[in-house]
Coordinates of C-alpha atoms and ligand atoms in Angstrom, one line a residue:
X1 CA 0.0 0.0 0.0
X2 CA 1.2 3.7 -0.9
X3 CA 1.0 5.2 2.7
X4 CA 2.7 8.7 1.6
X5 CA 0.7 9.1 -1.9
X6 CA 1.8 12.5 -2.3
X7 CA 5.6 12.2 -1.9
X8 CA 5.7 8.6 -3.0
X9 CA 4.1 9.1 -6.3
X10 CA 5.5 12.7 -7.2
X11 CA 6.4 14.1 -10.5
X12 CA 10.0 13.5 -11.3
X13 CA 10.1 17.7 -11.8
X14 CA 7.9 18.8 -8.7
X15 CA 10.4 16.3 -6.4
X16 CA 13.6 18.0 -7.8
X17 CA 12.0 21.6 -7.2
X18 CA 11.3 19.7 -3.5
X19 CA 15.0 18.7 -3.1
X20 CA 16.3 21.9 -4.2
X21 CA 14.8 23.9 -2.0
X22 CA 15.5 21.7 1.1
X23 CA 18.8 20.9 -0.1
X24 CA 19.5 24.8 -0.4
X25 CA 17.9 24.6 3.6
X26 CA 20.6 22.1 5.0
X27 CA 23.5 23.4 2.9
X28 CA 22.6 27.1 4.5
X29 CA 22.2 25.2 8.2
X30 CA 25.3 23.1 8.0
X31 CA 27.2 26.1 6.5
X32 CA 26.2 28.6 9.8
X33 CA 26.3 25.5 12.5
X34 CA 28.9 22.9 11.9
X35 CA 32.0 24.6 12.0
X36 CA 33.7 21.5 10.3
X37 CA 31.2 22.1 7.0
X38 CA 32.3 25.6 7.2
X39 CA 36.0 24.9 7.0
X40 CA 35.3 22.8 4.3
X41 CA 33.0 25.1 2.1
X42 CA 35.2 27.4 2.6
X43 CA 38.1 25.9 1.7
X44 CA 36.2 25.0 -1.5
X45 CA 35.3 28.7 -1.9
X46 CA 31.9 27.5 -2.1
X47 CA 28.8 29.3 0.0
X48 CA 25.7 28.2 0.2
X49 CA 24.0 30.7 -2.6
X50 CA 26.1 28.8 -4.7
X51 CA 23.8 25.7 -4.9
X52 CA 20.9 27.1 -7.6
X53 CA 20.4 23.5 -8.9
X54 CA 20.4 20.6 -8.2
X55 CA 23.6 19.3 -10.1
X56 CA 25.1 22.5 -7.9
X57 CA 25.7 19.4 -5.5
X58 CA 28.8 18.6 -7.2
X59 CA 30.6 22.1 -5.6
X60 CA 29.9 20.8 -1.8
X61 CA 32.5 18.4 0.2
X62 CA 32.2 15.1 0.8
X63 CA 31.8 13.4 4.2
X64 CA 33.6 10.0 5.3
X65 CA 33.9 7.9 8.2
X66 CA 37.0 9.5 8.8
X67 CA 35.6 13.1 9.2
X68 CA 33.1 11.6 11.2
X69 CA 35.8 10.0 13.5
X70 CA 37.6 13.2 13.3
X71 CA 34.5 15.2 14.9
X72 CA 34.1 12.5 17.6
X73 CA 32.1 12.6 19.9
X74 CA 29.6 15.1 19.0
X75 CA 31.3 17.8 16.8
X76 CA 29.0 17.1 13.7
X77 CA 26.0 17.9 15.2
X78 CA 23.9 20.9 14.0
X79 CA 21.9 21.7 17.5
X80 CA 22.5 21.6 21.2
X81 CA 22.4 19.2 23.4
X82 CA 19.2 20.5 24.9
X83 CA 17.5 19.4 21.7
X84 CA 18.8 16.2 21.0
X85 CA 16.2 13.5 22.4
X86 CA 18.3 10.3 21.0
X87 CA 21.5 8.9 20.8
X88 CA 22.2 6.1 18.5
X89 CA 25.6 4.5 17.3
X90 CA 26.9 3.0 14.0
X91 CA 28.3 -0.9 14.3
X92 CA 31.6 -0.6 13.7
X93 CA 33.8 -3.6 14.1
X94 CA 37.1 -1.9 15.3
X95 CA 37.4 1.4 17.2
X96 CA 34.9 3.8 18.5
X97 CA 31.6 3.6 17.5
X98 CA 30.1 6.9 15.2
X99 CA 27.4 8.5 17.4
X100 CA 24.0 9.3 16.0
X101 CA 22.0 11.7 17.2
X102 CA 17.9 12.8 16.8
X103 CA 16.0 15.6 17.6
X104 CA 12.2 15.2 18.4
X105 CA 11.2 16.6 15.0
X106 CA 14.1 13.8 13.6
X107 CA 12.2 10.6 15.6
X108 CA 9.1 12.2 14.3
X109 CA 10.7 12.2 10.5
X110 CA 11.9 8.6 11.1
X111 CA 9.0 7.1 12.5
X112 CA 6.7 8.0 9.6
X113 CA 9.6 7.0 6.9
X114 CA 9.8 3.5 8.9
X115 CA 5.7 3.7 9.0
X116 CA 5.8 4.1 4.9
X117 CA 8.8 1.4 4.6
X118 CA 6.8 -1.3 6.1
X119 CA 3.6 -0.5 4.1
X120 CA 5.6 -0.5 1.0
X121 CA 6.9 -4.0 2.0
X122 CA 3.7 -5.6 2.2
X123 CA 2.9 -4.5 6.4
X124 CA -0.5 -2.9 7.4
X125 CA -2.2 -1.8 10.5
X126 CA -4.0 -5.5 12.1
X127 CA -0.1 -6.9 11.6
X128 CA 1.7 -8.3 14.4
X129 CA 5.3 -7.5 13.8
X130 CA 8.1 -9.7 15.7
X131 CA 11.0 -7.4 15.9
X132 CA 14.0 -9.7 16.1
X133 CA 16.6 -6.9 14.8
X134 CA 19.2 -5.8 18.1
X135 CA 17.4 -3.1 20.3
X136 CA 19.9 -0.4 21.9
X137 CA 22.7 1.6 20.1
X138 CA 22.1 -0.3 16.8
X139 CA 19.3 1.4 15.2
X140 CA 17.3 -1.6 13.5
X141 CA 15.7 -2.6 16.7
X142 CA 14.2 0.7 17.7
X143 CA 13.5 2.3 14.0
X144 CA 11.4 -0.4 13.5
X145 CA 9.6 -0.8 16.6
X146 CA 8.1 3.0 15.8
X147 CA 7.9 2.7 12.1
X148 CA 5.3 -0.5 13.4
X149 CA 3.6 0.9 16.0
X150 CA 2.9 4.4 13.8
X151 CA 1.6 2.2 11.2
X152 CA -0.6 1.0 13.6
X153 CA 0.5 -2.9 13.4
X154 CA 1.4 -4.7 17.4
X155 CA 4.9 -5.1 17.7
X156 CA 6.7 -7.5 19.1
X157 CA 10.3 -6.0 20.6
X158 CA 11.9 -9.9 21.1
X159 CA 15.6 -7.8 19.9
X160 CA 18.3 -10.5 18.9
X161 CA 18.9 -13.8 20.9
X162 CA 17.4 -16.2 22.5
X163 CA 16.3 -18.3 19.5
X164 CA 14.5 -21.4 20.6
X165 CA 12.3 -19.2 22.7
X166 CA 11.7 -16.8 19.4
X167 CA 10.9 -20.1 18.0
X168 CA 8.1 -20.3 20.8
X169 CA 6.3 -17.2 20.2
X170 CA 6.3 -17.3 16.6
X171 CA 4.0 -20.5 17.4
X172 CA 2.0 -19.0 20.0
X173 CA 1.4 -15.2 19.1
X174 CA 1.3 -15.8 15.5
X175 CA 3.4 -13.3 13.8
X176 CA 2.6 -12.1 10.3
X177 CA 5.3 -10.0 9.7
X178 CA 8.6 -10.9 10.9
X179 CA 11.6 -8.1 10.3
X180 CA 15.7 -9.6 11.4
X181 CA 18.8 -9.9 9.5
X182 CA 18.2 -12.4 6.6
X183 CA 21.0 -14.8 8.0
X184 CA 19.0 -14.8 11.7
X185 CA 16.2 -15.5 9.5
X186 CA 18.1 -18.6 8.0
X187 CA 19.0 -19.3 11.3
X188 CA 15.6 -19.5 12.8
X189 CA 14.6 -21.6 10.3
X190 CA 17.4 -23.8 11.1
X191 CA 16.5 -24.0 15.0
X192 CA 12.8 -24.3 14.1
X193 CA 13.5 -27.4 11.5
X194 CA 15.6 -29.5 15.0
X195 CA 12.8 -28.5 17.1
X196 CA 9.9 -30.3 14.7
X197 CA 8.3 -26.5 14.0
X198 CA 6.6 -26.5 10.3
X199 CA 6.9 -22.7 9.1
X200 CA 4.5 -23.4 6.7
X201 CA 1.6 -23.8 9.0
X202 CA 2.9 -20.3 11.0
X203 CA 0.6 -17.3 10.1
X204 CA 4.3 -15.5 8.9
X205 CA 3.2 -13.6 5.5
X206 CA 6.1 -11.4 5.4
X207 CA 9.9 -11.0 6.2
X208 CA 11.9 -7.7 6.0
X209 CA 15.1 -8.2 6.1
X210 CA 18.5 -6.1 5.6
X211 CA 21.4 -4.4 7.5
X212 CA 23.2 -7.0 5.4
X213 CA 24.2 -7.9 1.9
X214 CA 22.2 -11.0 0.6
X215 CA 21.7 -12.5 -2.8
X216 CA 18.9 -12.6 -5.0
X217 CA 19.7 -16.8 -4.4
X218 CA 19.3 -16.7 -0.5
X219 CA 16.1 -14.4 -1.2
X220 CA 14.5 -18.1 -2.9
X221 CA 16.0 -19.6 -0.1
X222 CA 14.6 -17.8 2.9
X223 CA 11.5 -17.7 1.4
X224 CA 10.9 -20.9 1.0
X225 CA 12.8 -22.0 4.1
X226 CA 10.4 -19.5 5.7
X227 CA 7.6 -20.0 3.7
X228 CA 6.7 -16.1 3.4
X229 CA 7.8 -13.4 0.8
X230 CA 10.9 -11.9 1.6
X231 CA 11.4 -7.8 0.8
X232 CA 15.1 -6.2 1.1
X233 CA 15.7 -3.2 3.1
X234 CA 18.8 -0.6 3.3
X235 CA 19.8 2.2 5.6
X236 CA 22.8 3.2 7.4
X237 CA 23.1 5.1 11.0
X238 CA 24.8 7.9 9.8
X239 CA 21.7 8.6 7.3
X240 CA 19.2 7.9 10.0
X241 CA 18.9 3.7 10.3
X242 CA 17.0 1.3 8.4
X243 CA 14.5 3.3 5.9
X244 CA 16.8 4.9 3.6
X245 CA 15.5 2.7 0.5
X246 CA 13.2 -0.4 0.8
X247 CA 11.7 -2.9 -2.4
X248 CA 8.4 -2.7 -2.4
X249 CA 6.2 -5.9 -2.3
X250 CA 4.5 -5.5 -5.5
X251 CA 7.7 -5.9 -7.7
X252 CA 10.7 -6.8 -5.6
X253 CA 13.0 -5.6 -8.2
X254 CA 15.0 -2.8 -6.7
X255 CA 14.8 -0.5 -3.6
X256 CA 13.2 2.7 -3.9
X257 CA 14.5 5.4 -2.3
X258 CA 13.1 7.8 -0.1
X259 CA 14.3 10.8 -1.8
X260 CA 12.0 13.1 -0.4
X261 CA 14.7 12.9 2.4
X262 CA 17.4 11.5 0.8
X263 CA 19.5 12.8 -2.2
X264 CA 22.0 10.0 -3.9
X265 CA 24.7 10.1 -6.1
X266 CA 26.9 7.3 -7.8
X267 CA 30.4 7.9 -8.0
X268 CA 33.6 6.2 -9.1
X269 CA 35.3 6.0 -5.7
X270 CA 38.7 5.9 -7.1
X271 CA 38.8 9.3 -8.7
X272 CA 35.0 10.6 -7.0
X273 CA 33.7 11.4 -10.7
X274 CA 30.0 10.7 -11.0
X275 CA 29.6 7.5 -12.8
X276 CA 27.5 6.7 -16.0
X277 CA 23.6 7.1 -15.7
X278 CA 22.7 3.4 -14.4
X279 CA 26.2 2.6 -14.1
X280 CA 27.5 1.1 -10.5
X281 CA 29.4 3.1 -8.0
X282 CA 29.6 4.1 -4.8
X283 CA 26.2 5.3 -3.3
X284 CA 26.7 8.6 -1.6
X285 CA 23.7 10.4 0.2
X286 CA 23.0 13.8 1.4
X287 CA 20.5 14.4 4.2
X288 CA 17.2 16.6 3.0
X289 CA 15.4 16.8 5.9
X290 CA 18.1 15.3 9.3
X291 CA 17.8 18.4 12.0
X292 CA 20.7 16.8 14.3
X293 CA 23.7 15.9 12.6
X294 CA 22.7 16.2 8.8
X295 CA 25.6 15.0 6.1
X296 CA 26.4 16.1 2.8
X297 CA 27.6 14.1 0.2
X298 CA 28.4 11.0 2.7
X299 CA 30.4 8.1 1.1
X300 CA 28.6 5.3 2.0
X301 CA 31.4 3.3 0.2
X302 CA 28.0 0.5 -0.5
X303 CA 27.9 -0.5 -4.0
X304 CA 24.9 -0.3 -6.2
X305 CA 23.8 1.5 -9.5
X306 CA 20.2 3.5 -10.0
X307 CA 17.3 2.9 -12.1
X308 CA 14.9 5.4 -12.9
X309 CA 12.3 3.4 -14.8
X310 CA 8.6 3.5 -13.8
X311 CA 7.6 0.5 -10.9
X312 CA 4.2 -1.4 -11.4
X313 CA 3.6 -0.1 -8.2
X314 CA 3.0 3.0 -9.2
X315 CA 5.7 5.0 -6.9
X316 CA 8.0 7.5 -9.0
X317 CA 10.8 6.9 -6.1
X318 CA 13.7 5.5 -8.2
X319 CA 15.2 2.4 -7.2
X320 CA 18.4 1.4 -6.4
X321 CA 19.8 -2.0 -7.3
X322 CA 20.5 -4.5 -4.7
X323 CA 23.6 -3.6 -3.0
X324 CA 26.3 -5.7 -4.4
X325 CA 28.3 -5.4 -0.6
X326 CA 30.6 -2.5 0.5
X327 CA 33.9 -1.4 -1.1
X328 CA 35.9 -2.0 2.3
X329 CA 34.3 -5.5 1.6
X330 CA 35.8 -6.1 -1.8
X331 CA 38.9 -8.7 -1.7
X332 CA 41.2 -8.7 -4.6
X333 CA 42.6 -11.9 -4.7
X334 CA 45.6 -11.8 -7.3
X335 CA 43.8 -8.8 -8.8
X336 CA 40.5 -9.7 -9.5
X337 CA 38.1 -7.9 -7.1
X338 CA 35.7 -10.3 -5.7
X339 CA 32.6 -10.0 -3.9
X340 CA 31.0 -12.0 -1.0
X341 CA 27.7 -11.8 -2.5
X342 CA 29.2 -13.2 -5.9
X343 CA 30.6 -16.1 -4.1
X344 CA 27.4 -16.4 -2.4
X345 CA 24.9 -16.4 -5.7
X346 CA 27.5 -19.8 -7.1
X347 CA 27.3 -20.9 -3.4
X348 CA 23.7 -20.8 -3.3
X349 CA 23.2 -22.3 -7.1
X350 CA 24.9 -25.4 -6.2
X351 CA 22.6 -28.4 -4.7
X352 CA 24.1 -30.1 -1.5
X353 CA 25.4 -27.2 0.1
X354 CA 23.3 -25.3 2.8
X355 CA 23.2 -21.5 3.0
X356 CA 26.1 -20.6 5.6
X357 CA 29.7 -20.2 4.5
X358 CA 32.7 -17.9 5.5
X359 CA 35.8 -16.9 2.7
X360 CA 38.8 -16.8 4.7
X361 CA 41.0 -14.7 3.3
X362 CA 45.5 -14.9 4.1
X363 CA 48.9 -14.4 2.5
X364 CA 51.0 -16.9 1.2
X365 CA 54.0 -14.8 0.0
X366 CA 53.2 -12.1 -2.4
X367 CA 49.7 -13.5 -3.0
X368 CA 46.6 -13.1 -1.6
X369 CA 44.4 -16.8 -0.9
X370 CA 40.7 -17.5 -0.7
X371 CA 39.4 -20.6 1.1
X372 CA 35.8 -20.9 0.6
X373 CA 34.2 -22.5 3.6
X374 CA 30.7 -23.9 3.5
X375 CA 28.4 -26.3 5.0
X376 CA 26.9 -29.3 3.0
X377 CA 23.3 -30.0 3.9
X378 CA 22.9 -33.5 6.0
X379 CA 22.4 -36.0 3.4
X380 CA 25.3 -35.0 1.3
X381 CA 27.5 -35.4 4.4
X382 CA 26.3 -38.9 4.9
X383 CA 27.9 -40.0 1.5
X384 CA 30.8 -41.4 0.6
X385 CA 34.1 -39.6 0.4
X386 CA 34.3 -39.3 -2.9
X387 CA 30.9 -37.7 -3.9
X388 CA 31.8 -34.8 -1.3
X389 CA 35.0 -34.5 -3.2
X390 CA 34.0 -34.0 -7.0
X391 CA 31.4 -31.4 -5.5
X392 CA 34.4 -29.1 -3.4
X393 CA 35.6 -29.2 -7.0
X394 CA 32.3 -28.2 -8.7
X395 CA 32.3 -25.7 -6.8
X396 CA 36.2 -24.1 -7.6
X397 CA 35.7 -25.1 -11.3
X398 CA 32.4 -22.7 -11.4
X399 CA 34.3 -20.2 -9.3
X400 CA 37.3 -20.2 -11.2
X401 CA 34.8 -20.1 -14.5
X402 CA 33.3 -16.8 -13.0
X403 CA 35.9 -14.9 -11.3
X404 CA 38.6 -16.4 -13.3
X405 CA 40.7 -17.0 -9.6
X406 CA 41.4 -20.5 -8.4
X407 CA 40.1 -20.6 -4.4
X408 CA 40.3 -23.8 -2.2
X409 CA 36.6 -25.0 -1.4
X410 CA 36.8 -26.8 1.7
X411 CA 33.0 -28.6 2.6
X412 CA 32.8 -28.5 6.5
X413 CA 30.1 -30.7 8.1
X414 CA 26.6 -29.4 9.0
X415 CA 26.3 -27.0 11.7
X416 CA 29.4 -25.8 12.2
X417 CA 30.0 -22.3 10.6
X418 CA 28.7 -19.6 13.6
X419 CA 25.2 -18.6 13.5
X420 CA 24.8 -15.5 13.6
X421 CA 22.0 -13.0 15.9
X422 CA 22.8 -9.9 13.7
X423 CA 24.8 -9.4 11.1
X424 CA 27.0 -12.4 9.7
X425 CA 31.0 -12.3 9.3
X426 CA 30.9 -13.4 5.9
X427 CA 35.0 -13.0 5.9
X428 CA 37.8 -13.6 8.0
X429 CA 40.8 -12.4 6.9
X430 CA 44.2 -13.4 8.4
X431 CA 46.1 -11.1 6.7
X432 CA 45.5 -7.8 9.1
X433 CA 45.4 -10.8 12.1
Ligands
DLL1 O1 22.3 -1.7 9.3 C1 20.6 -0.1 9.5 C2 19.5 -1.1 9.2 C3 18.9 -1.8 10.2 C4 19.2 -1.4 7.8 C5 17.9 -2.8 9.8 C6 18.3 -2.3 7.5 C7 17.6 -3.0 8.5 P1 24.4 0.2 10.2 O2 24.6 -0.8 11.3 O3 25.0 1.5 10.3 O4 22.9 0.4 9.9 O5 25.0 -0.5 8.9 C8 24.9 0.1 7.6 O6 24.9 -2.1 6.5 O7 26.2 0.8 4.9 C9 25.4 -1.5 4.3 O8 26.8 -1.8 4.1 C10 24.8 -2.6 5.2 N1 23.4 -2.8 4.8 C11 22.3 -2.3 5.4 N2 21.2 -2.7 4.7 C12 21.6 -3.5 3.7 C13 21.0 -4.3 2.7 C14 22.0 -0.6 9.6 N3 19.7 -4.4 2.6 C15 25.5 -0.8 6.6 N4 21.8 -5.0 1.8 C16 25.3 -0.2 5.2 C17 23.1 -4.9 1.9 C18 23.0 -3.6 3.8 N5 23.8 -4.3 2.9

């Protein structure tokens, strides 16, 4: 359902005139409160009257991580404290985590984006939602627990964890909506299967999953694992959490994006040119509407490419293509730039191996190694030696016939790749060990 018919379905030309003038709004704010933008405009020689179009864009800085980092704690932020209501924190791996921050009129924003996300993917008011993505710092948990309730659907705030007992309620309060990380949702499916739980005879209808990269493959996969319809969602912290972009239910082909708050941009991140129209890049986003710590031009470094062709849905939000994974996430191995999510689609397309795998990545000399680790299902473990051997190499003939690399497949017994609550560690590489 189109919740937001007016900015969902807006003329391409009366949306621009919308972005320009609250892109002019934040460039003016940023410019007069965040003494880092300053510097940088200025150092440009660019001032806000600069920006008459939209294209104008191109004249403003970028933001990175880095600058974030630079400003830590709170030297991004575009109000006083006594304003902000909410403080959330990117998951980074290593370091210090990148504070987010809200004002009430940003929770308010938020909420109704996360209210028109879930409609888009299929959720209405009468929905019970169970909320498996982490409550606290992370912002899945929480941006969807009041995108939910403002849609008027009951939501269930279970948060990661805890598994068999998730497996318990999504018996006896009867979910119809179910929003995690698609490899929690693999993994539920997994703990539901040893406990004797049939998922198709559970009232689940949807699943709305992201804060991950996943294949179109393990999209088949959960769903029927599931037995629901599975929609992809995107959204970083430092943009405002999940809601950034979302598929909607009719098509599934793409994620439109909510640009009434959100304008992107594709660039080459080698030399920052903008890329080809359609062409893949990195996605960078500036913030239309944020009131706390709004970004210009911020680097995303996720990978995906636009489309601007009409949906059957009806929305005129462009889409952008499923996120092939980040650039920090791109291995090389002797110079041919690899992707998880490649690995995963010939993974997923090859019968006997279940859908959880690691690439361990390490040195051996000058050269960079890939070891492909990933489960068989039960009854290909059960057989003999030799018919688990020719399949490790079906697997590094079709990855060498893809990616032109030769990578050691080494099949590892059911169960025994972690399971993960959240996100999944897809790699594991030795080399920075
Ligand atoms: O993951 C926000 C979120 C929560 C999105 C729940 C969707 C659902 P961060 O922890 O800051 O925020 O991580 C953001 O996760 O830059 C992408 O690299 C990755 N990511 C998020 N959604 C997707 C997706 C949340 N649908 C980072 N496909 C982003 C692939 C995704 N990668």
């Amino acid at each position: 359902m189109i919740r937001d018919v007016e900015h969902e379905t807006m003329p391409r030309e009366d949306l621009e005139t919308l972005q320009l003038k609250r892109l002019q709004a934040v460039v003016e704010r940023v410019y007069h409160l965040v003494p880092f933008y300053r510097r940088k405009m200025d150092e440009l020689g660019v001032k806000p009257e600069h920006v008459r179009t939209l294209g104008d864009i191109r004249h403003l800085p970028y933001t990175t991580k880095q600058d974030l980092r630079d400003n830590y704690p709170f030297g991004m932020f575009a109000v006083p404290m006594d304003q902000i209501v909410r403080i959330h924190a990117s998951s980074g791996t290593t370091g210090k985590p990148t504070p987010v921050a809200y004002t009430q009129r940003d929770l308010e924003t938020w909420s109704e984006l996360m209210a028109r996300t879930l409609a888009a993917a299929g959720a209405h008011r009468g929905d019970i939602v169970h909320n498996a993505y982490g409550y606290g710092l992370f912002t899945g948990g929480l941006g969807f627990h009041y995108g939910a309730e403002r849609l008027g659907a009951a939501v269930i705030p279970v948060s990661g964890g805890q598994t068999r007992r998730q497996i318990m309620l999504l018996q006896d309060f009867g979910p119809s909506v179910i929003v995690c990380t698609p490899s929690f949702g693999l993994y539920l499916a997994e703990v539901g299967r040893e406990m004797g739980v049939e998922f198709s005879k559970l009232k689940l209808r949807v699943g709305i999953f992201g804060a991950e990269p996943w294949t179109e493959e393990m999209r088949s996969e959960i769903e029927r694992q599931l037995g629901l319809e599975a929609v992809d969602i995107y959204g970083l912290s430092e943009i405002i959490g999940p809601g950034v972009s979302v598929e909607c239910i009719e098509a599934k082909a793409g994620l439109h994006m909510a640009e009434d708050h959100f304008l992107p941009e594709i660039i080459n991140p080698a030399d920052l040119s903008p890329v080809a129209h359609g062409e893949m890049g990195e996605l960078v986003i500036t913030t239309l509407t944020k009131e706390a710590v709004p970004l210009l031009r911020y680097r995303t470094r996720d990978v995906t490419s636009l489309n601007y062709a009409p949906c059957k849905c009806g929305r005129t939000l462009l889409r952008m293509n499923r996120l092939r994974g980040r650039s920090d996430d791109m291995l090389i191995i002797r110079g041919v730039n690899v992707f998880p999510s490649q690995i995963e689609s010939v993974l997923m397309q090859t019968p006997g191996v279940a859908p959880h795998y690691q690439l361990i990545v390490d040195r051996e000399g000058q050269l960079d190694t890939l070891e492909v680790q990933v489960e068989v299902d039960e009854a290909t473990f059960s057989d003999e030696v030799k018919a688990m051997q020719s399949l490790a190499q079906s697997i590094q003939r079709q990855i060498k016939d893809y990616f032109t690399v030769s990578v050691k497949v080494k099949l590892v017994e059911p169960r025994t790749i972690p399971r993960s609550e959240g996100k999944a560690k897809r790699v594991i590489d030795k080399r920075q060990l």
